[in-house]
Amino acid sequence: MKKILVLLGPNLNMVGVREKGIYGEESADSIEIQIMNFANECGFNADVFQSNHEGDLIDRIHAAKDVYDGVVINAGALTHYSYALRDAIACIKIPFVEVHMSNIHAREEFRHTSVIAPVCAGQIAGFGKNSYYLAILALKDLMK
């Protein structure tokens, strides 16, 4: 069975608490369980890792090289300025799908640019927790 990693960046542990009008009221823990169940239904073993620290995310990306077949990444605000995260993704030759629960293109101007998008297979944004499901389906298609 193929194995995927779902990486969640800064403040995503606060989904359900922060900005409920944008992210909803469902808890981060609940969504994480649903993501893992959906991945399993799609034929994947999935691990979820969340960190508020850029270096921890980079270390996890480096470690993914020989363990995972693909990665779903919601880098949070790091999406818009972390060239270190971008470089980590670029050096691992497995598919990454960038995810955002909110439509980053309909929000503040600084959120419109993703520095990680050019090194990801694609970007999915604006569908709440369903963005993760769509990313998992995209990985499944990419791994055929």
Coordinates of N, CA and C in Angstrom, one line a residue:
M1 N 0.9 -1.2 0.0 CA 0.0 0.0 0.0 C 0.9 1.2 0.0
K2 N 0.6 2.2 -0.9 CA 1.3 3.4 -0.9 C 1.1 4.2 0.3
K3 N 2.1 5.0 0.6 CA 2.1 5.8 1.9 C 2.2 7.3 1.5
I4 N 1.4 8.1 2.2 CA 1.4 9.6 2.0 C 1.6 10.3 3.3
L5 N 2.1 11.5 3.2 CA 2.3 12.3 4.4 C 1.4 13.6 4.2
V6 N 0.7 14.0 5.2 CA -0.1 15.3 5.2 C 0.7 16.2 6.1
L7 N 1.2 17.2 5.6 CA 2.0 18.2 6.4 C 1.1 19.5 6.6
L8 N 1.0 19.9 7.9 CA 0.3 21.0 8.2 C 1.2 22.0 8.9
G9 N 1.2 23.3 8.5 CA 2.0 24.3 9.0 C 1.5 25.1 10.1
P10 N 2.1 26.3 10.3 CA 1.7 27.1 11.5 C 0.3 27.4 11.6
N11 N -0.2 27.3 12.8 CA -1.6 27.7 13.2 C -2.7 26.8 12.8
L12 N -2.3 25.8 12.0 CA -3.4 24.8 11.6 C -3.9 23.9 12.7
N13 N -3.1 23.9 13.8 CA -3.6 23.2 14.9 C -4.8 23.9 15.6
M14 N -5.0 25.2 15.2 CA -6.0 26.1 15.8 C -7.3 26.1 15.0
V15 N -7.4 25.3 13.9 CA -8.6 25.3 13.1 C -9.7 24.9 14.0
G16 N -10.8 25.5 13.9 CA -12.0 25.3 14.8 C -12.0 26.3 16.0
V17 N -10.9 26.9 16.2 CA -10.8 27.9 17.2 C -10.6 29.3 16.6
R18 N -9.7 29.4 15.6 CA -9.3 30.7 15.0 C -10.2 31.0 13.8
E19 N -10.5 32.2 13.6 CA -11.2 32.7 12.4 C -12.3 31.7 11.9
K20 N -13.3 31.4 12.7 CA -14.3 30.4 12.3 C -15.0 30.8 11.1
G21 N -15.1 32.0 10.7 CA -15.8 32.4 9.5 C -15.0 32.0 8.3
I22 N -13.7 31.8 8.4 CA -12.9 31.3 7.3 C -12.7 29.8 7.3
Y23 N -12.4 29.3 8.5 CA -11.9 27.9 8.7 C -13.0 27.0 9.2
G24 N -14.1 27.5 9.7 CA -15.2 26.7 10.2 C -15.0 26.4 11.7
E25 N -15.9 25.6 12.2 CA -15.9 25.3 13.7 C -15.4 23.9 14.0
E26 N -15.3 23.1 13.0 CA -14.8 21.7 13.2 C -13.3 21.7 13.7
S27 N -13.0 20.9 14.7 CA -11.7 21.0 15.3 C -10.6 20.4 14.3
A28 N -9.4 20.8 14.5 CA -8.3 20.3 13.8 C -8.1 18.8 13.9
D29 N -8.3 18.3 15.2 CA -8.2 16.9 15.4 C -9.2 16.1 14.7
S30 N -10.5 16.6 14.6 CA -11.5 15.9 13.9 C -11.2 15.8 12.4
I31 N -10.8 16.9 11.9 CA -10.4 17.0 10.4 C -9.3 16.0 10.1
E32 N -8.3 16.0 11.0 CA -7.2 15.1 10.8 C -7.6 13.6 10.8
I33 N -8.5 13.2 11.6 CA -9.0 11.9 11.6 C -9.7 11.6 10.3
Q34 N -10.5 12.5 9.9 CA -11.3 12.3 8.6 C -10.3 12.2 7.4
I35 N -9.2 13.0 7.4 CA -8.2 13.0 6.4 C -7.6 11.6 6.3
M36 N -7.2 11.1 7.5 CA -6.6 9.7 7.5 C -7.6 8.6 7.1
N37 N -8.8 8.7 7.5 CA -9.8 7.8 7.0 C -10.0 7.8 5.5
F38 N -10.1 9.0 5.0 CA -10.3 9.2 3.5 C -9.1 8.6 2.8
A39 N -7.9 8.9 3.2 CA -6.7 8.4 2.6 C -6.8 6.9 2.6
N40 N -7.2 6.3 3.7 CA -7.2 4.8 3.8 C -8.3 4.3 2.8
E41 N -9.4 5.0 2.6 CA -10.4 4.5 1.7 C -9.9 4.6 0.2
C42 N -8.9 5.5 0.0 CA -8.3 5.7 -1.3 C -7.2 4.8 -1.5
G43 N -6.9 3.9 -0.5 CA -5.8 2.9 -0.7 C -4.5 3.4 -0.2
F44 N -4.4 4.4 0.6 CA -3.1 4.9 1.2 C -3.1 4.7 2.7
N45 N -1.9 4.4 3.1 CA -1.5 4.6 4.5 C -1.1 6.1 4.6
A46 N -1.6 6.8 5.6 CA -1.4 8.2 5.8 C -0.9 8.6 7.2
D47 N 0.1 9.5 7.2 CA 0.5 10.1 8.5 C 0.2 11.6 8.3
V48 N -0.1 12.2 9.5 CA -0.3 13.6 9.5 C 0.7 14.2 10.5
F49 N 1.3 15.3 10.1 CA 2.3 16.0 11.0 C 2.0 17.5 10.9
Q50 N 1.8 18.1 12.1 CA 1.6 19.5 12.2 C 2.7 20.1 13.0
S51 N 3.2 21.3 12.6 CA 4.2 22.0 13.4 C 4.0 23.5 13.1
N52 N 4.3 24.2 14.1 CA 4.3 25.7 14.0 C 5.7 26.2 13.8
H53 N 6.6 25.2 13.5 CA 8.1 25.6 13.3 C 8.5 25.2 11.9
E54 N 9.0 26.1 11.2 CA 9.5 25.9 9.8 C 10.5 24.8 9.7
G55 N 11.5 24.8 10.6 CA 12.6 23.8 10.6 C 12.0 22.4 10.8
D56 N 11.0 22.2 11.6 CA 10.4 20.9 11.9 C 9.8 20.4 10.6
L57 N 9.1 21.3 9.8 CA 8.5 20.9 8.6 C 9.6 20.6 7.5
I58 N 10.6 21.3 7.5 CA 11.7 21.0 6.5 C 12.3 19.7 6.9
D59 N 12.6 19.4 8.2 CA 13.2 18.1 8.6 C 12.2 17.0 8.2
R60 N 10.9 17.2 8.3 CA 10.0 16.1 8.0 C 10.0 15.9 6.4
I61 N 10.1 17.0 5.7 CA 10.2 16.8 4.2 C 11.4 16.0 3.8
H62 N 12.5 16.4 4.4 CA 13.8 15.6 4.1 C 13.6 14.2 4.4
A63 N 13.0 13.9 5.6 CA 12.8 12.5 6.0 C 11.8 11.7 5.1
A64 N 11.0 12.4 4.4 CA 10.0 11.8 3.6 C 10.5 11.1 2.4
K65 N 11.7 11.5 2.0 CA 12.4 11.0 0.8 C 12.3 9.5 0.5
D66 N 12.6 8.7 1.5 CA 12.6 7.3 1.3 C 11.4 6.5 2.0
V67 N 10.5 7.3 2.5 CA 9.4 6.8 3.3 C 8.0 6.9 2.6
Y68 N 7.8 8.0 1.9 CA 6.5 8.4 1.4 C 6.5 8.4 -0.1
D69 N 5.3 8.1 -0.7 CA 5.1 8.2 -2.1 C 4.6 9.5 -2.6
G70 N 4.1 10.3 -1.7 CA 3.6 11.6 -2.0 C 3.2 12.4 -0.8
V71 N 3.1 13.7 -0.9 CA 2.8 14.6 0.2 C 1.8 15.6 -0.1
V72 N 0.8 15.8 0.8 CA -0.1 16.9 0.8 C 0.4 17.9 1.8
I73 N 0.5 19.2 1.3 CA 1.1 20.2 2.2 C 0.2 21.4 2.3
N74 N -0.2 21.8 3.5 CA -0.8 23.0 3.8 C 0.2 23.8 4.7
A75 N 1.0 24.6 4.1 CA 2.1 25.3 4.7 C 1.7 26.5 5.5
G76 N 0.4 26.8 5.5 CA -0.1 28.0 6.2 C 0.6 29.2 5.6
A77 N 0.9 30.2 6.5 CA 1.5 31.4 6.1 C 2.9 31.2 5.5
L78 N 3.5 30.1 5.8 CA 4.9 29.9 5.2 C 4.8 29.8 3.7
T79 N 3.6 29.4 3.2 CA 3.4 29.4 1.7 C 3.9 30.6 1.0
H80 N 3.7 31.7 1.6 CA 3.9 33.0 1.0 C 5.3 33.6 1.0
Y81 N 6.2 33.0 1.9 CA 7.5 33.6 2.0 C 8.6 32.6 2.3
S82 N 8.4 31.4 2.5 CA 9.4 30.4 2.9 C 10.1 29.8 1.7
Y83 N 11.2 30.4 1.4 CA 12.0 29.9 0.3 C 12.8 28.6 0.8
A84 N 13.0 28.5 2.1 CA 13.6 27.3 2.7 C 12.7 26.1 2.5
L85 N 11.4 26.3 2.7 CA 10.4 25.3 2.6 C 10.3 24.9 1.1
R86 N 10.3 25.9 0.2 CA 10.3 25.7 -1.2 C 11.5 24.8 -1.6
D87 N 12.7 25.2 -1.2 CA 13.9 24.4 -1.6 C 13.9 23.0 -1.0
A88 N 13.3 22.8 0.2 CA 13.2 21.4 0.7 C 12.3 20.6 -0.2
I89 N 11.1 21.1 -0.6 CA 10.2 20.4 -1.5 C 10.9 20.1 -2.8
A90 N 11.6 21.0 -3.3 CA 12.3 20.9 -4.7 C 13.3 19.8 -4.6
C91 N 13.9 19.5 -3.5 CA 15.0 18.5 -3.5 C 14.5 17.1 -3.3
I92 N 13.2 16.9 -3.0 CA 12.6 15.6 -2.8 C 11.8 15.2 -4.1
K93 N 12.1 14.2 -4.7 CA 11.5 13.8 -6.0 C 10.3 12.9 -5.8
I94 N 9.4 13.4 -5.0 CA 8.0 12.8 -4.9 C 7.0 13.9 -5.1
P95 N 5.8 13.5 -5.6 CA 4.8 14.6 -5.8 C 4.3 15.2 -4.5
F96 N 4.2 16.6 -4.5 CA 3.6 17.4 -3.5 C 2.4 18.1 -4.1
V97 N 1.3 18.1 -3.3 CA 0.1 18.9 -3.7 C -0.1 19.9 -2.6
E98 N -0.1 21.2 -3.0 CA -0.3 22.3 -2.1 C -1.8 22.5 -1.8
V99 N -2.2 22.7 -0.5 CA -3.6 22.8 -0.1 C -3.8 24.0 0.8
H100 N -4.9 24.6 0.6 CA -5.4 25.7 1.5 C -6.9 25.5 1.7
M101 N -7.3 25.5 2.9 CA -8.7 25.4 3.2 C -9.5 26.6 2.7
S102 N -8.9 27.8 2.8 CA -9.6 29.0 2.3 C -9.1 29.3 0.9
N103 N -9.9 30.1 0.2 CA -9.5 30.6 -1.1 C -8.5 31.7 -0.9
I104 N -7.2 31.4 -1.0 CA -6.1 32.4 -0.7 C -6.2 33.5 -1.7
H105 N -6.7 33.3 -2.9 CA -6.8 34.3 -3.9 C -7.9 35.3 -3.7
A106 N -8.8 35.0 -2.7 CA -9.9 35.9 -2.4 C -9.7 36.6 -1.1
R107 N -8.5 36.4 -0.5 CA -8.1 37.0 0.8 C -7.1 38.2 0.6
E108 N -6.4 38.5 1.6 CA -5.5 39.6 1.6 C -4.5 39.4 0.4
E109 N -4.0 40.5 -0.1 CA -3.1 40.5 -1.2 C -1.8 39.7 -1.0
F110 N -1.3 39.7 0.2 CA 0.0 39.0 0.5 C -0.3 37.5 0.4
R111 N -1.5 37.0 0.5 CA -1.8 35.6 0.4 C -1.9 35.1 -1.1
H112 N -1.9 36.0 -2.0 CA -2.2 35.6 -3.4 C -1.0 34.9 -4.0
T113 N 0.2 35.1 -3.5 CA 1.4 34.5 -4.0 C 1.9 33.3 -3.2
S114 N 2.1 32.2 -3.9 CA 2.7 31.0 -3.2 C 4.1 30.8 -3.8
V115 N 5.1 30.8 -2.9 CA 6.5 30.5 -3.3 C 6.7 29.0 -3.5
I116 N 5.8 28.2 -2.9 CA 6.0 26.8 -3.0 C 5.2 26.2 -4.2
A117 N 4.3 26.9 -4.8 CA 3.5 26.4 -5.9 C 4.3 25.9 -7.1
P118 N 5.4 26.6 -7.4 CA 6.2 26.2 -8.6 C 6.9 24.8 -8.4
V119 N 7.0 24.4 -7.2 CA 7.7 23.1 -7.0 C 6.7 22.0 -6.6
C120 N 5.4 22.3 -6.6 CA 4.4 21.3 -6.3 C 3.7 20.9 -7.6
A121 N 3.1 19.8 -7.6 CA 2.4 19.3 -8.8 C 1.2 20.1 -9.1
G122 N 0.6 20.7 -8.0 CA -0.6 21.5 -8.2 C -1.0 22.1 -6.9
Q123 N -2.0 23.0 -6.9 CA -2.6 23.7 -5.8 C -4.1 23.6 -5.7
I124 N -4.6 23.3 -4.5 CA -6.0 23.2 -4.3 C -6.4 24.1 -3.2
A125 N -7.3 25.0 -3.4 CA -7.7 26.0 -2.4 C -9.1 26.4 -2.4
G126 N -9.7 26.6 -1.2 CA -11.0 27.2 -1.1 C -12.1 26.2 -0.8
F127 N -11.8 25.0 -0.5 CA -12.9 24.0 -0.3 C -12.9 23.4 1.1
G128 N -12.4 24.2 2.0 CA -12.4 23.8 3.4 C -11.7 22.4 3.5
K129 N -12.1 21.6 4.4 CA -11.5 20.3 4.6 C -11.5 19.4 3.4
N130 N -12.5 19.7 2.5 CA -12.5 18.9 1.2 C -11.3 19.2 0.3
S131 N -10.6 20.3 0.6 CA -9.3 20.6 -0.2 C -8.4 19.4 0.1
Y132 N -8.3 18.9 1.3 CA -7.4 17.8 1.6 C -7.8 16.5 0.8
Y133 N -9.1 16.3 0.7 CA -9.6 15.1 0.0 C -9.3 15.2 -1.5
L134 N -9.5 16.4 -2.0 CA -9.2 16.6 -3.4 C -7.7 16.4 -3.7
A135 N -6.9 16.8 -2.8 CA -5.4 16.6 -2.9 C -5.0 15.2 -2.9
I136 N -5.7 14.4 -2.0 CA -5.4 13.0 -1.9 C -5.8 12.3 -3.2
L137 N -7.0 12.7 -3.8 CA -7.4 12.1 -5.1 C -6.4 12.5 -6.2
A138 N -5.9 13.7 -6.1 CA -4.9 14.2 -7.1 C -3.6 13.3 -7.0
L139 N -3.1 13.1 -5.7 CA -2.0 12.2 -5.5 C -2.2 10.8 -6.1
K140 N -3.4 10.3 -5.8 CA -3.7 9.0 -6.4 C -3.6 8.9 -7.9
D141 N -4.1 9.9 -8.5 CA -4.0 10.0 -10.0 C -2.5 10.2 -10.4
L142 N -1.7 11.0 -9.7 CA -0.3 11.2 -10.1 C 0.5 10.0 -9.9
M143 N 0.1 9.1 -9.0 CA 0.9 7.9 -8.7 C 0.5 6.7 -9.6
K144 N -0.4 6.8 -10.5 CA -0.8 5.7 -11.3 C 0.4 5.2 -12.1

